[in-house]
Amino acid sequence: MDEARNIDTRATGIRGDRNKFRLVIDQPYWCAWAVARYGKPLALPVPVPVVVQFIVDHTARVKAGELVIELPKDTDERLVEAGFKGSLGPLKMATILHRLYVLSKLHQLRRVQNPCEDPQVRHLISRARRAAAKRGETPTKKTAATREPLEAMLATCDDSLEGVRDRALLLFAWASGGRRRSEVAAATVDQLRKVDDDLFVFRLHRSKTNQIGNTTPDKPIRGKAAAALREWLARSALQEGALFRRVWKDRAGPRLSPHSVAAIVKRRAALAGVEGDWAG
């Protein structure tokens, strides 16, 4: 399966960290599956029957009271042993949809006939989704930070520079309707305008629902969130660039990544003894 490990996904033309991540992770899986299933690498355009087989191979169905898949056992084992699958058996419906999204996007970029738009494929996916829903398989949702768990996490933040940063980050992330971790990581000092000691205005250039930045809604940050931001800016001496950064002892370092933002939230939740999935 070495062919699947040597794919260049850099020149995809896809914007957005999450979409790039899907391409990097899921495209090699398609190729690994094709090599294991058919003995040859995947080539575009992918025939509709191959996409149908991919769906059938990875979608769970009930047989004799057990969930089974059409993927041959030895092929499944090879994919797991090579590190392309995490475990034997069916994939989650969300994972299958992600991988179909990647295949569809690759066909769009190459401007070739897209098998994912074929009625047969769409019908099969519709049936698979209904079956998954009947089995009780639902997409994993991140836990919403309501007042009580948020206050518990804030209580773990001390007066160190790291604690001051984390307190500001948590309150900023859930101020004015909430910020995604990618938006928190991308926030800059230049996007903040101080109105007074109890109010900042944050200009959100792009968001999940405004990818092209054709509107620039101003988000007010008031009260405790404003006070926490004010203290972080004063202690870190930041005047420009990334708003939230790594902390090296008593000074601010480079910008936090979206993954680092998620790790901070998860760490504070663990310290507070708050259960849930806080990776969003």
mmCIF file of N, CA and C in Angstrom, residues 145-232:
data_model
loop_
_atom_site.group_PDB
_atom_site.id
_atom_site.type_symbol
_atom_site.label_atom_id
_atom_site.label_comp_id
_atom_site.label_asym_id
_atom_site.label_seq_id
_atom_site.Cartn_x
_atom_site.Cartn_y
_atom_site.Cartn_z
ATOM 1 N N ALA A 145 -20.652 24.819 26.374
ATOM 2 C CA ALA A 145 -20.205 25.344 27.667
ATOM 3 C C ALA A 145 -21.268 26.276 28.220
ATOM 4 N N THR A 146 -22.103 25.769 29.100
ATOM 5 C CA THR A 146 -23.091 26.601 29.765
ATOM 6 C C THR A 146 -22.426 27.249 30.977
ATOM 7 N N ARG A 147 -23.174 28.085 31.679
ATOM 8 C CA ARG A 147 -22.574 28.886 32.740
ATOM 9 C C ARG A 147 -21.865 28.044 33.803
ATOM 10 N N GLU A 148 -22.506 26.974 34.263
ATOM 11 C CA GLU A 148 -21.931 26.209 35.369
ATOM 12 C C GLU A 148 -20.591 25.567 35.024
ATOM 13 N N PRO A 149 -20.475 24.792 33.915
ATOM 14 C CA PRO A 149 -19.160 24.223 33.593
ATOM 15 C C PRO A 149 -18.133 25.280 33.219
ATOM 16 N N LEU A 150 -18.574 26.364 32.585
ATOM 17 C CA LEU A 150 -17.636 27.429 32.238
ATOM 18 C C LEU A 150 -17.056 28.067 33.491
ATOM 19 N N GLU A 151 -17.907 28.331 34.476
ATOM 20 C CA GLU A 151 -17.424 28.908 35.731
ATOM 21 C C GLU A 151 -16.459 27.955 36.430
ATOM 22 N N ALA A 152 -16.731 26.658 36.331
ATOM 23 C CA ALA A 152 -15.839 25.671 36.944
ATOM 24 C C ALA A 152 -14.470 25.691 36.273
ATOM 25 N N MET A 153 -14.446 25.831 34.955
ATOM 26 C CA MET A 153 -13.172 25.896 34.238
ATOM 27 C C MET A 153 -12.430 27.189 34.557
ATOM 28 N N LEU A 154 -13.160 28.285 34.654
ATOM 29 C CA LEU A 154 -12.528 29.567 34.977
ATOM 30 C C LEU A 154 -11.886 29.531 36.362
ATOM 31 N N ALA A 155 -12.488 28.773 37.267
ATOM 32 C CA ALA A 155 -11.966 28.685 38.633
ATOM 33 C C ALA A 155 -10.603 28.000 38.688
ATOM 34 N N THR A 156 -10.235 27.271 37.627
ATOM 35 C CA THR A 156 -8.927 26.601 37.604
ATOM 36 C C THR A 156 -7.815 27.522 37.109
ATOM 37 N N CYS A 157 -8.181 28.704 36.632
ATOM 38 C CA CYS A 157 -7.192 29.640 36.078
ATOM 39 C C CYS A 157 -6.613 30.510 37.196
ATOM 40 N N ASP A 158 -5.310 30.388 37.435
ATOM 41 C CA ASP A 158 -4.673 31.175 38.496
ATOM 42 C C ASP A 158 -4.179 32.511 37.953
ATOM 43 N N ASP A 159 -3.308 33.180 38.715
ATOM 44 C CA ASP A 159 -2.824 34.506 38.326
ATOM 45 C C ASP A 159 -1.528 34.460 37.525
ATOM 46 N N SER A 160 -1.071 33.262 37.163
ATOM 47 C CA SER A 160 0.101 33.166 36.298
ATOM 48 C C SER A 160 -0.260 33.680 34.908
ATOM 49 N N LEU A 161 0.757 33.931 34.079
ATOM 50 C CA LEU A 161 0.479 34.420 32.731
ATOM 51 C C LEU A 161 -0.344 33.400 31.949
ATOM 52 N N GLU A 162 -0.048 32.125 32.160
ATOM 53 C CA GLU A 162 -0.819 31.077 31.494
ATOM 54 C C GLU A 162 -2.269 31.083 31.973
ATOM 55 N N GLY A 163 -2.458 31.243 33.276
ATOM 56 C CA GLY A 163 -3.807 31.282 33.819
ATOM 57 C C GLY A 163 -4.591 32.483 33.321
ATOM 58 N N VAL A 164 -3.913 33.629 33.226
ATOM 59 C CA VAL A 164 -4.560 34.844 32.720
ATOM 60 C C VAL A 164 -4.952 34.662 31.256
ATOM 61 N N ARG A 165 -4.042 34.052 30.478
ATOM 62 C CA ARG A 165 -4.365 33.788 29.066
ATOM 63 C C ARG A 165 -5.558 32.850 28.933
ATOM 64 N N ASP A 166 -5.536 31.761 29.700
ATOM 65 C CA ASP A 166 -6.601 30.769 29.574
ATOM 66 C C ASP A 166 -7.952 31.344 29.988
ATOM 67 N N ARG A 167 -7.943 32.181 31.014
ATOM 68 C CA ARG A 167 -9.197 32.805 31.441
ATOM 69 C C ARG A 167 -9.744 33.712 30.333
ATOM 70 N N ALA A 168 -8.856 34.509 29.740
ATOM 71 C CA ALA A 168 -9.285 35.389 28.649
ATOM 72 C C ALA A 168 -9.753 34.579 27.447
ATOM 73 N N LEU A 169 -9.041 33.497 27.147
ATOM 74 C CA LEU A 169 -9.398 32.657 26.003
ATOM 75 C C LEU A 169 -10.771 32.018 26.200
ATOM 76 N N LEU A 170 -11.011 31.471 27.384
ATOM 77 C CA LEU A 170 -12.300 30.824 27.652
ATOM 78 C C LEU A 170 -13.458 31.813 27.539
ATOM 79 N N LEU A 171 -13.293 32.976 28.146
ATOM 80 C CA LEU A 171 -14.375 33.960 28.118
ATOM 81 C C LEU A 171 -14.560 34.543 26.719
ATOM 82 N N PHE A 172 -13.460 34.742 26.007
ATOM 83 C CA PHE A 172 -13.544 35.227 24.627
ATOM 84 C C PHE A 172 -14.240 34.196 23.749
ATOM 85 N N ALA A 173 -13.906 32.923 23.947
ATOM 86 C CA ALA A 173 -14.461 31.859 23.107
ATOM 87 C C ALA A 173 -15.969 31.742 23.252
ATOM 88 N N TRP A 174 -16.490 32.054 24.451
ATOM 89 C CA TRP A 174 -17.928 31.895 24.656
ATOM 90 C C TRP A 174 -18.665 33.227 24.794
ATOM 91 N N ALA A 175 -17.992 34.315 24.436
ATOM 92 C CA ALA A 175 -18.647 35.622 24.468
ATOM 93 C C ALA A 175 -19.444 35.840 23.187
ATOM 94 N N SER A 176 -20.535 36.567 23.288
ATOM 95 C CA SER A 176 -21.336 36.989 22.126
ATOM 96 C C SER A 176 -21.716 35.836 21.213
ATOM 97 N N GLY A 177 -22.189 34.752 21.798
ATOM 98 C CA GLY A 177 -22.663 33.643 20.982
ATOM 99 C C GLY A 177 -21.645 32.557 20.734
ATOM 100 N N GLY A 178 -20.396 32.783 21.116
ATOM 101 C CA GLY A 178 -19.388 31.733 20.998
ATOM 102 C C GLY A 178 -18.518 31.855 19.765
ATOM 103 N N ARG A 179 -17.271 31.450 19.908
ATOM 104 C CA ARG A 179 -16.307 31.439 18.813
ATOM 105 C C ARG A 179 -15.837 30.010 18.590
ATOM 106 N N ARG A 180 -15.651 29.628 17.334
ATOM 107 C CA ARG A 180 -15.043 28.344 17.015
ATOM 108 C C ARG A 180 -13.555 28.399 17.339
ATOM 109 N N ARG A 181 -12.943 27.218 17.578
ATOM 110 C CA ARG A 181 -11.528 27.216 17.952
ATOM 111 C C ARG A 181 -10.657 27.814 16.850
ATOM 112 N N SER A 182 -11.054 27.620 15.575
ATOM 113 C CA SER A 182 -10.286 28.204 14.476
ATOM 114 C C SER A 182 -10.374 29.723 14.505
ATOM 115 N N GLU A 183 -11.534 30.253 14.910
ATOM 116 C CA GLU A 183 -11.708 31.699 15.000
ATOM 117 C C GLU A 183 -10.922 32.273 16.174
ATOM 118 N N VAL A 184 -10.875 31.523 17.277
ATOM 119 C CA VAL A 184 -10.083 31.962 18.429
ATOM 120 C C VAL A 184 -8.604 32.010 18.052
ATOM 121 N N ALA A 185 -8.133 30.966 17.380
ATOM 122 C CA ALA A 185 -6.724 30.909 16.989
ATOM 123 C C ALA A 185 -6.374 32.002 15.981
ATOM 124 N N ALA A 186 -7.318 32.358 15.118
ATOM 125 C CA ALA A 186 -7.051 33.346 14.066
ATOM 126 C C ALA A 186 -7.224 34.786 14.540
ATOM 127 N N ALA A 187 -7.795 34.987 15.724
ATOM 128 C CA ALA A 187 -8.061 36.344 16.215
ATOM 129 C C ALA A 187 -6.768 37.140 16.374
ATOM 130 N N THR A 188 -6.832 38.419 16.028
ATOM 131 C CA THR A 188 -5.667 39.294 16.156
ATOM 132 C C THR A 188 -6.004 40.500 17.020
ATOM 133 N N VAL A 189 -4.962 41.130 17.527
ATOM 134 C CA VAL A 189 -5.136 42.326 18.346
ATOM 135 C C VAL A 189 -5.781 43.438 17.524
ATOM 136 N N ASP A 190 -5.453 43.493 16.238
ATOM 137 C CA ASP A 190 -5.995 44.538 15.368
ATOM 138 C C ASP A 190 -7.508 44.448 15.209
ATOM 139 N N GLN A 191 -8.064 43.264 15.446
ATOM 140 C CA GLN A 191 -9.512 43.100 15.328
ATOM 141 C C GLN A 191 -10.259 43.601 16.562
ATOM 142 N N LEU A 192 -9.516 43.929 17.610
ATOM 143 C CA LEU A 192 -10.120 44.411 18.853
ATOM 144 C C LEU A 192 -10.107 45.932 18.906
ATOM 145 N N ARG A 193 -11.213 46.491 19.332
ATOM 146 C CA ARG A 193 -11.272 47.941 19.565
ATOM 147 C C ARG A 193 -11.808 48.175 20.969
ATOM 148 N N LYS A 194 -11.002 48.838 21.780
ATOM 149 C CA LYS A 194 -11.416 49.103 23.153
ATOM 150 C C LYS A 194 -12.326 50.325 23.189
ATOM 151 N N VAL A 195 -13.532 50.121 23.714
ATOM 152 C CA VAL A 195 -14.486 51.219 23.845
ATOM 153 C C VAL A 195 -14.319 51.877 25.211
ATOM 154 N N ASP A 196 -14.305 51.051 26.249
ATOM 155 C CA ASP A 196 -13.999 51.513 27.604
ATOM 156 C C ASP A 196 -13.515 50.307 28.397
ATOM 157 N N ASP A 197 -13.331 50.458 29.699
ATOM 158 C CA ASP A 197 -12.778 49.369 30.504
ATOM 159 C C ASP A 197 -13.676 48.139 30.540
ATOM 160 N N ASP A 198 -14.948 48.306 30.274
ATOM 161 C CA ASP A 198 -15.888 47.188 30.343
ATOM 162 C C ASP A 198 -16.422 46.761 28.982
ATOM 163 N N LEU A 199 -15.831 47.258 27.909
ATOM 164 C CA LEU A 199 -16.346 46.898 26.585
ATOM 165 C C LEU A 199 -15.255 46.944 25.521
ATOM 166 N N PHE A 200 -15.102 45.803 24.832
ATOM 167 C CA PHE A 200 -14.317 45.725 23.611
ATOM 168 C C PHE A 200 -15.277 45.391 22.474
ATOM 169 N N VAL A 201 -14.902 45.773 21.266
ATOM 170 C CA VAL A 201 -15.637 45.350 20.079
ATOM 171 C C VAL A 201 -14.677 44.539 19.226
ATOM 172 N N PHE A 202 -15.098 43.331 18.889
ATOM 173 C CA PHE A 202 -14.270 42.438 18.079
ATOM 174 C C PHE A 202 -14.872 42.336 16.692
ATOM 175 N N ARG A 203 -14.071 42.627 15.676
ATOM 176 C CA ARG A 203 -14.540 42.542 14.290
ATOM 177 C C ARG A 203 -14.169 41.183 13.716
ATOM 178 N N LEU A 204 -15.188 40.368 13.459
ATOM 179 C CA LEU A 204 -14.991 39.020 12.938
ATOM 180 C C LEU A 204 -14.999 39.073 11.416
ATOM 181 N N HIS A 205 -13.804 38.988 10.811
ATOM 182 C CA HIS A 205 -13.702 39.099 9.353
ATOM 183 C C HIS A 205 -14.309 37.905 8.642
ATOM 184 N N ARG A 206 -14.073 36.704 9.190
ATOM 185 C CA ARG A 206 -14.605 35.486 8.584
ATOM 186 C C ARG A 206 -15.124 34.568 9.666
ATOM 187 N N SER A 207 -16.123 33.791 9.311
ATOM 188 C CA SER A 207 -16.666 32.803 10.226
ATOM 189 C C SER A 207 -17.152 31.625 9.418
ATOM 190 N N LYS A 208 -17.698 30.613 10.093
ATOM 191 C CA LYS A 208 -18.199 29.429 9.395
ATOM 192 C C LYS A 208 -19.287 29.798 8.398
ATOM 193 N N THR A 209 -20.110 30.795 8.750
ATOM 194 C CA THR A 209 -21.211 31.178 7.872
ATOM 195 C C THR A 209 -20.869 32.374 6.991
ATOM 196 N N ASN A 210 -19.644 32.886 7.102
ATOM 197 C CA ASN A 210 -19.232 34.026 6.287
ATOM 198 C C ASN A 210 -17.801 33.801 5.835
ATOM 199 N N GLN A 211 -17.617 32.837 4.911
ATOM 200 C CA GLN A 211 -16.279 32.420 4.521
ATOM 201 C C GLN A 211 -15.551 33.445 3.665
ATOM 202 N N ILE A 212 -16.276 34.280 2.925
ATOM 203 C CA ILE A 212 -15.602 35.207 2.022
ATOM 204 C C ILE A 212 -15.420 36.583 2.634
ATOM 205 N N GLY A 213 -15.923 36.789 3.835
ATOM 206 C CA GLY A 213 -15.691 38.049 4.522
ATOM 207 C C GLY A 213 -16.390 39.232 3.896
ATOM 208 N N ASN A 214 -17.557 39.009 3.282
ATOM 209 C CA ASN A 214 -18.244 40.124 2.644
ATOM 210 C C ASN A 214 -19.070 40.941 3.629
ATOM 211 N N THR A 215 -19.192 40.451 4.859
ATOM 212 C CA THR A 215 -19.777 41.244 5.928
ATOM 213 C C THR A 215 -18.827 41.188 7.112
ATOM 214 N N THR A 216 -18.817 42.229 7.920
ATOM 215 C CA THR A 216 -17.883 42.272 9.044
ATOM 216 C C THR A 216 -18.644 42.641 10.313
ATOM 217 N N PRO A 217 -19.389 41.699 10.863
ATOM 218 C CA PRO A 217 -20.168 42.005 12.058
ATOM 219 C C PRO A 217 -19.273 42.302 13.250
ATOM 220 N N ASP A 218 -19.635 43.334 13.998
ATOM 221 C CA ASP A 218 -18.916 43.675 15.216
ATOM 222 C C ASP A 218 -19.534 42.922 16.383
ATOM 223 N N LYS A 219 -18.695 42.220 17.136
ATOM 224 C CA LYS A 219 -19.156 41.428 18.266
ATOM 225 C C LYS A 219 -18.733 42.108 19.565
ATOM 226 N N PRO A 220 -19.683 42.505 20.397
ATOM 227 C CA PRO A 220 -19.324 43.143 21.666
ATOM 228 C C PRO A 220 -18.793 42.125 22.667
ATOM 229 N N ILE A 221 -17.779 42.514 23.399
ATOM 230 C CA ILE A 221 -17.224 41.688 24.475
ATOM 231 C C ILE A 221 -17.278 42.528 25.739
ATOM 232 N N ARG A 222 -18.150 42.128 26.663
ATOM 233 C CA ARG A 222 -18.448 42.964 27.824
ATOM 234 C C ARG A 222 -18.094 42.267 29.135
ATOM 235 N N GLY A 223 -18.160 43.044 30.199
ATOM 236 C CA GLY A 223 -18.090 42.515 31.552
ATOM 237 C C GLY A 223 -16.845 41.714 31.853
ATOM 238 N N LYS A 224 -17.040 40.491 32.386
ATOM 239 C CA LYS A 224 -15.923 39.642 32.794
ATOM 240 C C LYS A 224 -15.010 39.306 31.627
ATOM 241 N N ALA A 225 -15.597 39.100 30.447
ATOM 242 C CA ALA A 225 -14.785 38.776 29.274
ATOM 243 C C ALA A 225 -13.896 39.955 28.897
ATOM 244 N N ALA A 226 -14.442 41.164 28.965
ATOM 245 C CA ALA A 226 -13.656 42.361 28.657
ATOM 246 C C ALA A 226 -12.542 42.552 29.681
ATOM 247 N N ALA A 227 -12.858 42.328 30.956
ATOM 248 C CA ALA A 227 -11.850 42.477 32.009
ATOM 249 C C ALA A 227 -10.724 41.461 31.838
ATOM 250 N N ALA A 228 -11.086 40.224 31.469
ATOM 251 C CA ALA A 228 -10.075 39.186 31.272
ATOM 252 C C ALA A 228 -9.184 39.509 30.076
ATOM 253 N N LEU A 229 -9.779 40.015 28.999
ATOM 254 C CA LEU A 229 -8.993 40.418 27.831
ATOM 255 C C LEU A 229 -8.056 41.570 28.176
ATOM 256 N N ARG A 230 -8.572 42.534 28.920
ATOM 257 C CA ARG A 230 -7.762 43.697 29.300
ATOM 258 C C ARG A 230 -6.539 43.262 30.112
ATOM 259 N N GLU A 231 -6.746 42.323 31.046
ATOM 260 C CA GLU A 231 -5.628 41.850 31.865
ATOM 261 C C GLU A 231 -4.625 41.066 31.025
ATOM 262 N N TRP A 232 -5.112 40.234 30.111
ATOM 263 C CA TRP A 232 -4.212 39.457 29.248
ATOM 264 C C TRP A 232 -3.373 40.370 28.364
#
